[in-house]
Each structure stands twice: as C-alpha cells, then as structure tokens.
C-alpha cells in the first residue's frame, strides 16, 4: 500500500483520557471563563461590516462571504474548543506529484483551538503527545516544554448582534501561503521551480457551515518555471478544501494497543507515571461502535451499533463497478459479527441532489470511496482520527482507475496457466470485479484501523493452496491485509481452487480484538487483562500472528508471497510462468494494434519471476520474529534453520543464476525490441545477487554462527555453495554462454565493491572496520582466482577462455586498488 502525505512536526496525535490525568493545555477553569466573560474593547459596528451582497451560512460558526472576504463569527463558547483541521486537495493538475497525489488526497490534519488575545484571535496548533495531571508539580514543566505554536492570527473586527461571538476576517488564512495547510511541499516546489504564490489568481471559492464542521474551498495559483503535465500557462493551480471539525466533547474510551495484534496507533507519553521514566504507550485507531441494546449484546446476540460506519460511492464511479465496490465494503460485516455487531458497516450509492443537496465528497461528514481518473495504478485507504482517543471520524478510500490494468496483467500472468478466462486482455467482468472487490475490502481494512499483515501469507501449508475445499473456505492467507493477490501456487490440474484472495480468520480475530464492546470495563486499563486473554487464546497458532513486513528480516513476512514453504511455492509459481510465456503473444495480440501490451505484460512477468526469487532469498540469513510479552514462554527471535537456508541457496543456483531460455522467448523478443534481452535478464539476476550478498544479511549469518555454532548455515558455506553454482562451468570444464558470463562478472564486481566500499568508509571515518565482510570477500576472490588459474584451460571454447582471463584481471585489479 502504499500516496504522498505530508505533515508538520508541530502536529502530534496523542491523548490521555483517564480521570487521573488531564491532556496538556486544556484548563477547565479557563474554558468556563471564556464561555461567560463579556466582550471588551473598541470594535467596529457589526452592521458596518456585514452588509450588501452577503452570502451567509449558519452552523458551527456563522460564515459570511462578501466579495473576496470571508468572515467567521467565532462563538465565545467555542474558544479553546478542540477542532480538527483537515486539508485535502479537490482539484489539481494532471500528473501532479508523479500521479500519487490526486483529488481527495489528504495534505494534513492537526488539532487547533481559537484563543482570544486582547483584540486578536489566535489559531494555535495543539499537541496531545505529552500529558500530565494538572494538579501535579510536573505539570508546570510539561506546560513550559510544550508551548503551542500560533498557526494564524487575526484582529477582532466586531461583536455579533446578540453579543455571543467575535467577528473576524479569516480571508488571509486561505489566500496567503500558510505552510501548515497548503499542498505545495518543498520538494515539489523545487521540482516545479515554483517562484511564488500569485495572489491575483488565488481566491476563496466557497464556504459552508454545518452543525459540527466548516468546509472552505480555496484556489491557490503558483507561478512555476517547470509545471507538471501539459500546462501551458506557466502556473500550477489547485483547489483545496479545509475542513474544521468540532471534536466530540463526549470522548470515546480509548483502547491500548498491543503489537501482537496489528493496528494503526497514536502514541503518548504520561509524565505522571510511577515508573522511573515517562510512561509511553499507544492507542489503537478505530471507529466508535456502541451496541444499541447493551443487554442483548451481553447475552451474545448480534446487535446493531448506535451509529454504523457508512461509506458512499463517489458519483464518478462507473455503474458496472458499483456492486463490487459495495460488496468490498460490506464484506467486513462478517468480521464485525465476530465482534457482536450486525450491519456495522454500510455501503450506499451517492445521494442525488434532491436527496441531499449538501452532499460533497470533501465534506468530512461523509466517508467516500473515491474513483480517480488517472493513470496511477494503486488504491489507498486513509482515515482521519481524533488524536485524543484514536476515534476514526471519517475516511476516504481512493481507487485509481488504472489499477484495473494491474490486476488484468497479474491475473493473466499468475492464473493464465490454470484458468482459460485469464488468458485475455479483456478479463471477464465477474472476475475483474471480484478482484476489485477484494482491493476495496483491503483498503477499507486500512480505513478501519488495520495495517498490512505481511506475515499472514506464511501461515497456511503451501500444498493447502492447491486444495479447492481449503481455499474456498479459508482463502489464500488468513488476512486480506496481506499482499497475496492471486494464487500462483495452484497448478493447472487443481480444479476448483480459489485464485483470488479473500477475507480470512485473522481479519475476524483482529476486528473482534479491536472493536468488541466491553461493557464491564470502565477504562482502557480495565480492558487490558481481557484483551491479553484473547491474544493468549490464539498464541502459537500462525493463523493469528501479526508481522508488518517492515524493518525486520523475517522471511515469513514477505510481500506477495504465499505458503509456509517459499522454495516449494516459488517452484510452483515458476512452473506456471513457464507455461504462460509461450502463449503471451497469442493472449495479448489485438487486430490492428501494436505489441505494447505484450511488452508490458512480459516486463511485469519478469518482475514476478524476481519476486519468487526474492521470497526464497529472504530465508538466507533470515530471522523468525514471533511477537511475545514477557509472560509468554519462548524467545522472540530465532534464526531460520540451516536446512531451509541450504535449500534456498540450492533453489537460487538452479532457478535464479542460470540461463533462462524459457524467459528469453524468441517469439516475444522479436516483437517488442531490437536488443536488450541479455541486459534485462542480467539486471534481474544482479538484483538477486546483490540482495543475497547484502551486508546486513552477511552480518546476521556471522552472528548466527557465533550463537549457534555447527547448527548454523555459515557465511563460508553459503559463499562456497554460491560460487560453485555460479561458476559451475569452470569446475565442470564447460563452455560459458553470454548470459552466464554476465552473471559471473557481476559476482566478481559485487565482491570487489563490498571490499572497496568498506575500505572507503574506513579511510573516511579514520577507523578500523572490524566486520568479517572484508576478509570474507577477499578470501572468496582469492579462492576464485586460484580455481580459475588451475581450471581455465579445461574447456576448448575460446570465448570462455577469454572470459576466465578477464575475470583474473578483474580480481587482480580489485586487490591493487
């Protein structure tokens, strides 16, 4: 999953809501004073300002548009109230930000409060990261070290007729360049050579006030030397939407996060902790779901929530795809039923003007699945949450139109060997619709608070993915939040096997853990023992384990992989690819069209071939991570068994570092290019080899040997196995073809570059590198030099002898530099 979202460091989304601790900066006495104090000061008469052709709208604040001016009436009782300010893009130039910033993209979200200061009103950004009991001595220090910055300031112009609100001119908040809410980050400003904001072509387009939010749209125009897309005016214009939402006074009870169950979180630090440090912990981000009938809920009956989660479809969504989008949204009701709720999430068509004249996808009262007409091939599921409690307030799922192309291609490549209907560029509507449905379900999962669970794909036995009964009941992985899109393990003879991912048991488990209402718990601390018990009930079952796949060396958390045996799964995947390649010309050819579709699908097939190798490589020097708390038996980290690592290296020698005649299909290559096949295969093999010889991987293997001795798969053993595989022609006295010569040169270059890189770091930092990597790489090149010297004349092939002599020279040169 993954959109360009940028934030300012001033905005942090954290909260403490216990009775024992106040979130920093919210003094109840001051708030009450602001509600009751009488306005003072010499201001203009209200009627002198609000007159003539005025567009007024009553709501959270009454707004007035007069010509190019925008006024707010800020009620006295809304001063120092928590408001969430969400900035979104409504319209923008083609290909802005490389295509990953689109209509509906969120620019920023931050909590703000309006404060009165003499004759001014200040808008401050509020942080909930650091908290302390207001009555404790340390509160003064927390207050002094967390001073709230002023985002915007304006003068009080007048007081409204019934003396309940200050009238302020907020025009410049939307027409000047306020960095916290604009959509032109520094990197794009530099890339597009932006000179300035042109105020003559920037203006407020509309302002609407609703009971709990204000929506302002404003157009920003920048002078740019190198604007994106096909712009001919030398400018970049964007229409932005600013939502100011009143956060609920009745705050949702937060739920403590636990990294054994995957959730998006917000972090906080409590300085009133009795521990000898600040108490840092995280709260999960989730929607507020409360059963209508708590007694029935307690009895175990399925109960509707007081306020269900509602998603509207974008009016721009093509009619034929709407049923699949709705299914993808409402698929989550199965998981919510596990948590005791029925009809917890509802999908609706966009209302007509007659049904709801105020409906707008930019209005935060509506969560929308947006359909974006761009060439971007992606989908995302962001959300907006209350930083005090983690309550999700609204979200917009974004589907980019050309993501259809991604799934069309993938289906042909990974399912073409098994299913006849996948062997076309015109994927049948029911099948592409099912894929779209599952993409939407995946993105809704993010919007419900669930991150990627890349570990889920390793939970099922690989051969179970060839079983029709198993896959139809349990899907391809226990979680739809993994990146397991198409069942490439299934073989042509496996009839009835499910080929497209679906929701699984982990999804039901995680939703139950995060959303089940616990009536007896009066605080987040009360909930913790219950939540811990739910985790321990599933402990040891890989179906219910979580692993993000980011920042760890656990091969079980591979992206795009399937099954618990990566070698076997990749062998199945490669067997299918070898059946697909000879048919690609036929499957992609269209009368009167060129071979661009063939070239695209063929390139993507090569990347999938690399992916199958990547899944296997991850096992070498890999470390299993099983998240546990101190009260659970066993360790958290374990090195991958030596037998699995040896099997992985043997797979690579057989399938990655060989001559790929099946991939270098003459019938394809002669239709899509005049040259480049050798270089393309080399680049994929180099990628695999670089990954295998990665410095961090080698260091993990060295550490494994020091910890586990003879039980470890050592670096020396791995390098010897790799060398004998890559240079097998040398040891067998055989001729070396062009593809293998490329690969062998690459091995020498990579080993030499590791030495050169670390030597350079040593000299630059004036320190001795004590890592084993330099001596290992030197020893490997020395051994190879000796082997080439003694065996290079065993072949009569002249080109091979030239090649061996060249390698000797390269090795000598690497030692002399």
Coordinates of C-alpha atoms in Angstrom, one line a residue, residues 52-546:
X52 CA -24.6 44.5 1.0
X53 CA -24.3 41.3 -1.1
X54 CA -23.5 38.8 1.7
X55 CA -23.5 35.0 1.4
X56 CA -24.1 33.8 5.0
X57 CA -24.3 30.3 6.3
X58 CA -25.1 29.3 9.9
X59 CA -23.6 26.3 11.6
X60 CA -20.6 25.6 13.8
X61 CA -19.5 29.2 13.1
X62 CA -21.7 31.5 11.1
X63 CA -19.7 32.4 7.9
X64 CA -20.1 35.4 5.7
X65 CA -18.7 35.9 2.2
X66 CA -18.5 39.5 1.0
X67 CA -16.7 39.9 -2.4
X68 CA -13.3 38.4 -1.8
X69 CA -13.6 38.5 2.0
X70 CA -14.5 35.6 4.4
X71 CA -15.6 36.3 7.9
X72 CA -16.2 33.9 10.8
X73 CA -18.4 34.5 13.8
X74 CA -16.5 32.6 16.5
X75 CA -18.8 32.0 19.5
X76 CA -17.4 32.7 22.9
X77 CA -18.3 29.2 24.0
X78 CA -16.2 27.7 21.1
X79 CA -13.0 29.4 22.1
X80 CA -10.4 26.9 23.3
X81 CA -12.5 24.0 22.0
X82 CA -10.7 21.2 20.2
X83 CA -11.1 21.3 16.4
X84 CA -9.6 19.0 13.9
X85 CA -8.3 20.9 10.8
X86 CA -8.1 18.6 7.8
X87 CA -6.6 19.8 4.5
X88 CA -7.5 18.0 1.2
X89 CA -7.0 18.5 -2.5
X90 CA -10.2 18.8 -4.6
X91 CA -8.7 19.5 -8.0
X92 CA -5.1 19.6 -9.3
X93 CA -3.0 19.4 -12.5
X94 CA -2.5 16.2 -14.3
X95 CA 0.4 14.1 -13.0
X96 CA 1.0 16.4 -10.0
X97 CA 3.5 14.7 -7.7
X98 CA 4.1 11.9 -10.2
X99 CA 0.5 10.8 -10.1
X100 CA 0.3 9.8 -6.5
X101 CA -1.3 13.0 -5.3
X102 CA -4.8 13.1 -6.5
X103 CA -8.2 14.6 -5.9
X104 CA -9.2 13.6 -2.4
X105 CA -5.6 13.3 -1.2
X106 CA -5.1 14.5 2.4
X107 CA -2.5 17.2 2.8
X108 CA -2.5 17.5 6.6
X109 CA -4.6 17.0 9.7
X110 CA -4.0 18.8 13.0
X111 CA -5.9 19.8 16.1
X112 CA -6.3 23.5 16.6
X113 CA -8.0 25.9 19.0
X114 CA -9.1 29.5 18.7
X115 CA -7.8 31.8 21.6
X116 CA -8.6 35.4 22.4
X117 CA -5.6 37.6 22.9
X118 CA -6.5 41.2 23.7
X119 CA -8.1 42.4 20.5
X120 CA -6.9 39.5 18.5
X121 CA -7.9 35.9 17.8
X122 CA -5.1 33.3 17.5
X123 CA -5.4 29.9 16.0
X124 CA -3.0 27.5 17.8
X125 CA -1.9 24.0 16.9
X126 CA -2.4 21.7 19.8
X127 CA -0.3 18.6 20.7
X128 CA -1.6 15.7 22.7
X129 CA 1.7 13.8 22.9
X130 CA 2.8 14.8 26.4
X131 CA 0.3 14.7 29.2
X132 CA 0.3 15.3 32.9
X133 CA -2.1 15.7 35.8
X134 CA -2.9 19.4 36.0
X135 CA -2.6 19.3 39.8
X136 CA 0.8 17.6 39.9
X137 CA 4.1 19.6 40.3
X138 CA 5.5 18.2 37.0
X139 CA 2.6 19.8 35.1
X140 CA 4.4 23.2 35.1
X141 CA 7.4 21.6 33.4
X142 CA 5.3 19.8 30.8
X143 CA 3.5 23.1 30.1
X144 CA 6.7 25.1 29.8
X145 CA 8.3 22.5 27.4
X146 CA 5.2 22.1 25.2
X147 CA 4.3 25.6 24.2
X148 CA 1.6 25.6 21.5
X149 CA 2.6 27.5 18.3
X150 CA 0.3 30.0 16.6
X151 CA -0.7 28.9 13.1
X152 CA -2.7 32.1 12.3
X153 CA -3.7 35.3 13.9
X154 CA -6.3 38.0 13.0
X155 CA -7.9 41.1 14.6
X156 CA -11.3 41.1 16.1
X157 CA -13.4 43.3 13.8
X158 CA -16.7 43.4 15.7
X159 CA -19.1 41.5 18.0
X160 CA -22.2 39.9 16.6
X161 CA -25.7 41.5 17.3
X162 CA -26.6 39.2 20.2
X163 CA -23.1 39.5 21.8
X164 CA -22.3 35.8 21.6
X165 CA -19.5 35.7 19.1
X166 CA -16.4 37.6 17.8
X167 CA -16.4 38.6 14.1
X168 CA -13.0 38.1 12.4
X169 CA -11.7 38.3 8.9
X170 CA -10.1 35.0 8.1
X171 CA -9.5 35.6 4.4
X172 CA -5.8 35.6 4.5
X173 CA -5.7 32.1 6.1
X174 CA -6.9 30.8 2.8
X175 CA -5.4 33.2 0.3
X176 CA -1.9 33.6 1.8
X177 CA 0.6 30.8 1.8
X178 CA 0.1 29.1 5.2
X179 CA 2.5 26.2 5.1
X180 CA 0.5 24.0 7.5
X181 CA -2.5 23.8 5.2
X182 CA -1.1 24.2 1.6
X183 CA -0.4 21.4 -0.8
X184 CA 3.0 22.5 -2.2
X185 CA 5.7 20.8 -0.2
X186 CA 9.3 21.9 -0.6
X187 CA 10.4 19.0 -2.8
X188 CA 7.7 19.8 -5.4
X189 CA 8.3 23.5 -5.1
X190 CA 11.9 22.8 -6.1
X191 CA 11.0 20.2 -8.7
X192 CA 8.5 22.5 -10.5
X193 CA 10.6 25.6 -10.0
X194 CA 7.8 27.4 -8.1
X195 CA 8.6 31.1 -7.8
X196 CA 5.7 32.5 -5.7
X197 CA 2.0 32.3 -4.9
X198 CA 0.1 34.6 -7.3
X199 CA -2.4 36.2 -5.0
X200 CA -4.2 37.8 -8.0
X201 CA -5.2 34.3 -9.2
X202 CA -5.8 32.8 -5.8
X203 CA -9.2 33.2 -4.0
X204 CA -11.8 31.7 -1.7
X205 CA -14.3 29.7 -3.8
X206 CA -16.9 28.7 -1.2
X207 CA -17.6 28.4 2.5
X208 CA -20.2 26.2 4.0
X209 CA -21.0 25.8 7.7
X210 CA -22.6 22.7 9.2
X211 CA -23.5 21.9 12.8
X212 CA -20.2 20.3 13.6
X213 CA -17.9 21.4 10.8
X214 CA -17.0 24.2 8.4
X215 CA -15.9 23.5 4.8
X216 CA -13.9 26.1 2.9
X217 CA -12.7 25.7 -0.6
X218 CA -9.9 28.0 -1.9
X219 CA -8.0 28.1 -5.2
X220 CA -4.2 28.6 -5.0
X221 CA -2.2 29.5 -8.1
X222 CA 1.6 29.4 -8.2
X223 CA 4.0 30.8 -10.8
X224 CA 6.2 27.9 -11.9
X225 CA 9.1 27.6 -14.2
X226 CA 8.5 23.9 -14.9
X227 CA 4.9 22.9 -14.1
X228 CA 3.7 19.3 -14.4
X229 CA 1.7 17.8 -17.2
X230 CA 0.7 19.7 -20.2
X231 CA 0.4 23.1 -18.6
X232 CA 1.0 26.0 -21.0
X233 CA 0.4 28.9 -18.6
X234 CA 3.5 28.6 -16.5
X235 CA 1.3 28.1 -13.4
X236 CA 0.1 25.4 -11.1
X237 CA -3.5 25.9 -9.8
X238 CA -5.0 23.7 -7.1
X239 CA -8.4 23.8 -5.5
X240 CA -8.1 22.9 -1.8
X241 CA -10.7 22.0 0.9
X242 CA -10.2 22.9 4.5
X243 CA -12.4 21.1 7.0
X244 CA -12.6 22.4 10.5
X245 CA -14.4 19.7 12.7
X246 CA -15.6 20.1 16.2
X247 CA -14.2 17.1 18.1
X248 CA -16.7 15.3 20.4
X249 CA -17.0 16.5 23.9
X250 CA -18.1 13.0 24.9
X251 CA -14.8 11.3 24.1
X252 CA -14.6 7.7 23.1
X253 CA -13.0 5.3 25.6
X254 CA -9.6 4.6 24.1
X255 CA -8.1 1.1 23.7
X256 CA -4.5 0.3 24.5
X257 CA -2.5 -1.1 21.5
X258 CA -0.6 -4.4 21.6
X259 CA 2.0 -5.1 18.9
X260 CA 0.9 -8.8 18.8
X261 CA -2.2 -7.6 17.0
X262 CA -1.8 -5.2 14.1
X263 CA -3.4 -1.8 14.4
X264 CA -2.6 1.8 13.3
X265 CA -1.9 3.7 16.5
X266 CA -1.2 7.0 18.1
X267 CA 1.5 7.4 20.8
X268 CA 1.5 9.3 24.0
X269 CA 3.8 10.0 27.0
X270 CA 2.5 10.3 30.5
X271 CA 4.8 12.2 32.9
X272 CA 2.7 11.2 35.9
X273 CA 3.8 7.6 35.6
X274 CA 5.1 6.0 38.7
X275 CA 7.8 4.3 36.6
X276 CA 11.3 5.8 36.6
X277 CA 10.6 7.3 33.2
X278 CA 7.8 8.8 31.2
X279 CA 5.2 6.1 30.5
X280 CA 4.9 5.7 26.8
X281 CA 2.2 3.6 25.2
X282 CA -0.1 3.6 22.1
X283 CA -3.8 3.7 21.5
X284 CA -5.4 2.0 18.5
X285 CA -7.2 4.0 15.9
X286 CA -10.8 2.7 15.4
X287 CA -14.4 3.9 14.8
X288 CA -16.7 4.3 17.7
X289 CA -19.1 1.4 17.8
X290 CA -21.6 1.1 20.7
X291 CA -24.4 -1.5 20.7
X292 CA -27.9 -0.1 20.6
X293 CA -29.1 -2.8 23.1
X294 CA -26.2 -3.5 25.6
X295 CA -28.2 -6.1 27.5
X296 CA -28.8 -8.1 24.3
X297 CA -25.2 -7.7 23.4
X298 CA -24.1 -9.1 26.8
X299 CA -26.3 -12.1 26.1
X300 CA -24.3 -12.8 22.9
X301 CA -26.9 -11.6 20.5
X302 CA -25.8 -9.7 17.3
X303 CA -26.8 -6.1 17.9
X304 CA -26.7 -3.1 15.5
X305 CA -24.4 -0.2 16.5
X306 CA -25.9 3.2 17.6
X307 CA -24.0 4.7 14.7
X308 CA -22.9 2.4 11.9
X309 CA -19.9 3.1 9.6
X310 CA -21.3 4.4 6.3
X311 CA -19.4 4.7 3.0
X312 CA -20.8 6.5 0.0
X313 CA -19.6 5.7 -3.5
X314 CA -18.2 8.6 -5.5
X315 CA -20.7 9.9 -8.1
X316 CA -17.9 9.4 -10.6
X317 CA -17.8 5.6 -10.0
X318 CA -18.9 3.7 -13.2
X319 CA -22.2 1.9 -12.7
X320 CA -20.9 -1.5 -13.6
X321 CA -18.3 -1.4 -10.8
X322 CA -20.6 -0.2 -8.1
X323 CA -21.9 -3.6 -6.9
X324 CA -18.3 -4.9 -6.5
X325 CA -17.3 -1.8 -4.5
X326 CA -20.3 -2.2 -2.3
X327 CA -19.5 -5.8 -1.7
X328 CA -15.9 -5.0 -0.8
X329 CA -17.1 -2.5 1.8
X330 CA -19.8 -4.7 3.4
X331 CA -17.6 -7.8 3.4
X332 CA -16.3 -6.5 6.7
X333 CA -19.7 -7.2 8.3
X334 CA -18.6 -10.8 8.6
X335 CA -15.7 -9.7 10.8
X336 CA -17.9 -7.2 12.8
X337 CA -20.3 -10.1 13.5
X338 CA -17.4 -11.8 15.2
X339 CA -17.3 -8.7 17.4
X340 CA -21.0 -8.9 18.2
X341 CA -22.3 -6.3 15.7
X342 CA -24.6 -6.7 12.8
X343 CA -25.0 -4.1 10.0
X344 CA -21.9 -2.4 11.4
X345 CA -20.7 -1.1 8.0
X346 CA -23.0 0.1 5.2
X347 CA -22.3 0.9 1.5
X348 CA -24.5 3.5 -0.2
X349 CA -24.8 5.0 -3.7
X350 CA -24.1 8.7 -3.8
X351 CA -27.3 10.7 -3.0
X352 CA -29.0 12.7 -5.7
X353 CA -29.2 16.5 -5.4
X354 CA -32.8 16.0 -4.4
X355 CA -31.9 13.5 -1.7
X356 CA -29.1 15.5 -0.2
X357 CA -28.2 18.9 -1.8
X358 CA -25.3 19.4 0.6
X359 CA -23.6 16.1 -0.3
X360 CA -19.9 16.6 -1.2
X361 CA -17.0 14.1 -1.1
X362 CA -14.9 16.8 0.6
X363 CA -17.3 17.1 3.5
X364 CA -15.9 15.2 6.4
X365 CA -19.4 14.1 7.5
X366 CA -19.2 11.7 4.6
X367 CA -16.8 8.8 4.1
X368 CA -16.4 8.2 0.4
X369 CA -14.9 5.6 -1.9
X370 CA -13.5 8.0 -4.5
X371 CA -12.9 6.9 -8.1
X372 CA -10.0 8.9 -9.5
X373 CA -9.5 9.1 -13.3
X374 CA -5.7 8.9 -13.6
X375 CA -3.1 6.5 -15.0
X376 CA -1.9 5.8 -11.5
X377 CA -2.1 2.0 -10.7
X378 CA -2.9 2.0 -7.0
X379 CA -5.5 2.2 -4.3
X380 CA -5.3 3.7 -0.8
X381 CA -7.4 3.7 2.4
X382 CA -6.5 6.7 4.6
X383 CA -8.6 7.9 7.5
X384 CA -9.0 10.9 9.9
X385 CA -9.0 10.3 13.6
X386 CA -9.4 12.1 16.9
X387 CA -5.8 12.4 18.3
X388 CA -7.1 12.5 21.8
X389 CA -8.7 9.0 21.8
X390 CA -7.9 7.3 18.4
X391 CA -11.5 7.6 17.3
X392 CA -11.7 7.5 13.5
X393 CA -14.1 10.2 12.4
X394 CA -14.0 9.9 8.6
X395 CA -12.1 8.2 5.8
X396 CA -11.9 8.3 2.0
X397 CA -10.9 5.2 0.1
X398 CA -9.2 6.1 -3.2
X399 CA -9.4 3.8 -6.2
X400 CA -7.2 4.9 -9.1
X401 CA -8.7 3.9 -12.5
X402 CA -5.6 2.2 -14.0
X403 CA -5.4 -0.2 -11.1
X404 CA -7.7 -2.3 -13.3
X405 CA -4.7 -2.7 -15.6
X406 CA -2.5 -4.0 -12.7
X407 CA -5.0 -6.8 -11.9
X408 CA -5.7 -7.6 -15.5
X409 CA -2.0 -8.2 -16.1
X410 CA -1.4 -10.0 -12.8
X411 CA -4.3 -12.4 -13.4
X412 CA -3.0 -13.3 -16.9
X413 CA 0.5 -13.9 -15.6
X414 CA -0.3 -15.8 -12.4
X415 CA -3.5 -17.5 -13.3
X416 CA -3.2 -17.9 -17.0
X417 CA -1.8 -21.4 -16.7
X418 CA -4.7 -22.5 -14.6
X419 CA -7.7 -20.7 -15.9
X420 CA -8.8 -20.1 -19.5
X421 CA -10.7 -16.9 -18.8
X422 CA -7.4 -15.3 -17.5
X423 CA -5.8 -15.7 -21.0
X424 CA -7.1 -12.4 -22.4
X425 CA -6.6 -8.6 -22.1
X426 CA -10.4 -8.4 -21.7
X427 CA -10.7 -10.1 -18.3
X428 CA -14.4 -11.1 -17.7
X429 CA -16.3 -8.6 -15.7
X430 CA -17.2 -11.0 -12.9
X431 CA -13.5 -11.9 -12.4
X432 CA -12.0 -8.5 -12.6
X433 CA -14.9 -7.3 -10.4
X434 CA -14.1 -9.9 -7.8
X435 CA -10.5 -8.6 -7.8
X436 CA -11.7 -5.0 -7.4
X437 CA -14.0 -6.1 -4.6
X438 CA -11.1 -7.5 -2.7
X439 CA -8.9 -4.4 -3.3
X440 CA -11.7 -2.3 -1.9
X441 CA -12.0 -4.6 1.1
X442 CA -8.2 -4.4 1.7
X443 CA -8.3 -0.6 1.6
X444 CA -11.4 -0.5 3.9
X445 CA -9.4 -2.6 6.3
X446 CA -6.8 0.2 6.4
X447 CA -9.6 2.7 7.0
X448 CA -10.9 0.6 9.9
X449 CA -7.5 0.8 11.5
X450 CA -5.7 -2.3 10.3
X451 CA -2.2 -2.1 8.8
X452 CA -0.6 -4.6 6.5
X453 CA -0.1 -8.1 8.0
X454 CA 2.5 -9.5 5.6
X455 CA 3.1 -12.4 7.9
X456 CA -0.3 -13.8 7.3
X457 CA 0.8 -15.3 3.9
X458 CA 3.2 -17.7 5.5
X459 CA 0.5 -19.3 7.8
X460 CA -1.1 -21.8 5.5
X461 CA 0.7 -25.0 4.3
X462 CA 1.8 -24.4 0.8
X463 CA 0.1 -27.5 -0.6
X464 CA -3.2 -26.5 1.0
X465 CA -3.3 -23.7 -1.5
X466 CA -3.8 -26.4 -4.2
X467 CA -6.9 -27.6 -2.4
X468 CA -10.3 -26.4 -3.6
X469 CA -12.1 -27.1 -0.3
X470 CA -9.4 -25.4 1.8
X471 CA -9.0 -22.3 -0.3
X472 CA -12.7 -21.8 -0.8
X473 CA -13.2 -21.8 3.0
X474 CA -10.1 -20.1 4.2
X475 CA -8.8 -18.1 1.2
X476 CA -5.2 -17.7 0.2
X477 CA -4.0 -16.3 3.6
X478 CA -5.6 -15.7 7.0
X479 CA -5.8 -12.0 6.3
X480 CA -6.8 -9.8 3.4
X481 CA -4.4 -7.2 4.8
X482 CA -1.5 -9.2 3.2
X483 CA -0.3 -8.6 -0.3
X484 CA -1.3 -12.1 -1.6
X485 CA -3.4 -11.2 -4.6
X486 CA -3.5 -14.2 -6.9
X487 CA -3.0 -17.9 -6.1
X488 CA 0.2 -18.7 -8.1
X489 CA 0.7 -21.9 -6.2
X490 CA -2.3 -23.6 -7.8
X491 CA -1.4 -25.8 -10.8
X492 CA -3.5 -26.4 -14.0
X493 CA -4.7 -29.8 -12.7
X494 CA -6.1 -28.3 -9.4
X495 CA -9.7 -27.9 -10.2
X496 CA -12.0 -25.6 -8.2
X497 CA -9.2 -23.9 -6.3
X498 CA -9.8 -20.3 -5.3
X499 CA -7.4 -18.0 -7.3
X500 CA -8.3 -14.6 -5.8
X501 CA -7.7 -13.5 -2.2
X502 CA -10.5 -13.1 0.3
X503 CA -11.0 -12.2 4.0
X504 CA -9.7 -14.8 6.4
X505 CA -9.7 -15.8 10.1
X506 CA -7.1 -13.3 11.2
X507 CA -9.3 -10.4 10.0
X508 CA -12.2 -11.6 12.1
X509 CA -9.9 -12.1 15.1
X510 CA -8.3 -8.6 14.8
X511 CA -11.7 -6.8 14.4
X512 CA -13.1 -8.7 17.4
X513 CA -10.0 -7.7 19.4
X514 CA -10.2 -4.0 18.4
X515 CA -14.0 -3.4 18.2
X516 CA -15.7 -5.7 20.7
X517 CA -17.5 -3.6 23.2
X518 CA -16.5 -4.5 26.8
X519 CA -19.4 -3.1 29.0
X520 CA -17.7 -4.1 32.3
X521 CA -14.5 -2.1 31.5
X522 CA -14.7 1.5 32.7
X523 CA -11.2 2.4 31.5
X524 CA -8.6 1.3 29.0
X525 CA -6.7 -0.2 31.9
X526 CA -9.7 -2.3 32.8
X527 CA -9.8 -3.7 29.3
X528 CA -6.2 -4.8 29.1
X529 CA -6.4 -8.2 31.0
X530 CA -9.4 -9.2 28.8
X531 CA -7.6 -8.2 25.6
X532 CA -4.5 -10.1 26.8
X533 CA -6.5 -13.2 27.3
X534 CA -7.9 -13.1 23.8
X535 CA -4.3 -12.9 22.4
X536 CA -3.1 -15.8 24.6
X537 CA -6.1 -18.0 23.5
X538 CA -4.6 -17.8 19.9
X539 CA -0.9 -17.9 20.9
X540 CA 1.1 -20.4 18.9
X541 CA -1.3 -20.6 16.0
X542 CA 0.3 -19.0 13.0
X543 CA -3.1 -18.0 11.6
X544 CA -3.4 -15.4 14.3
X545 CA 0.1 -13.9 14.3
X546 CA 0.9 -10.4 13.1

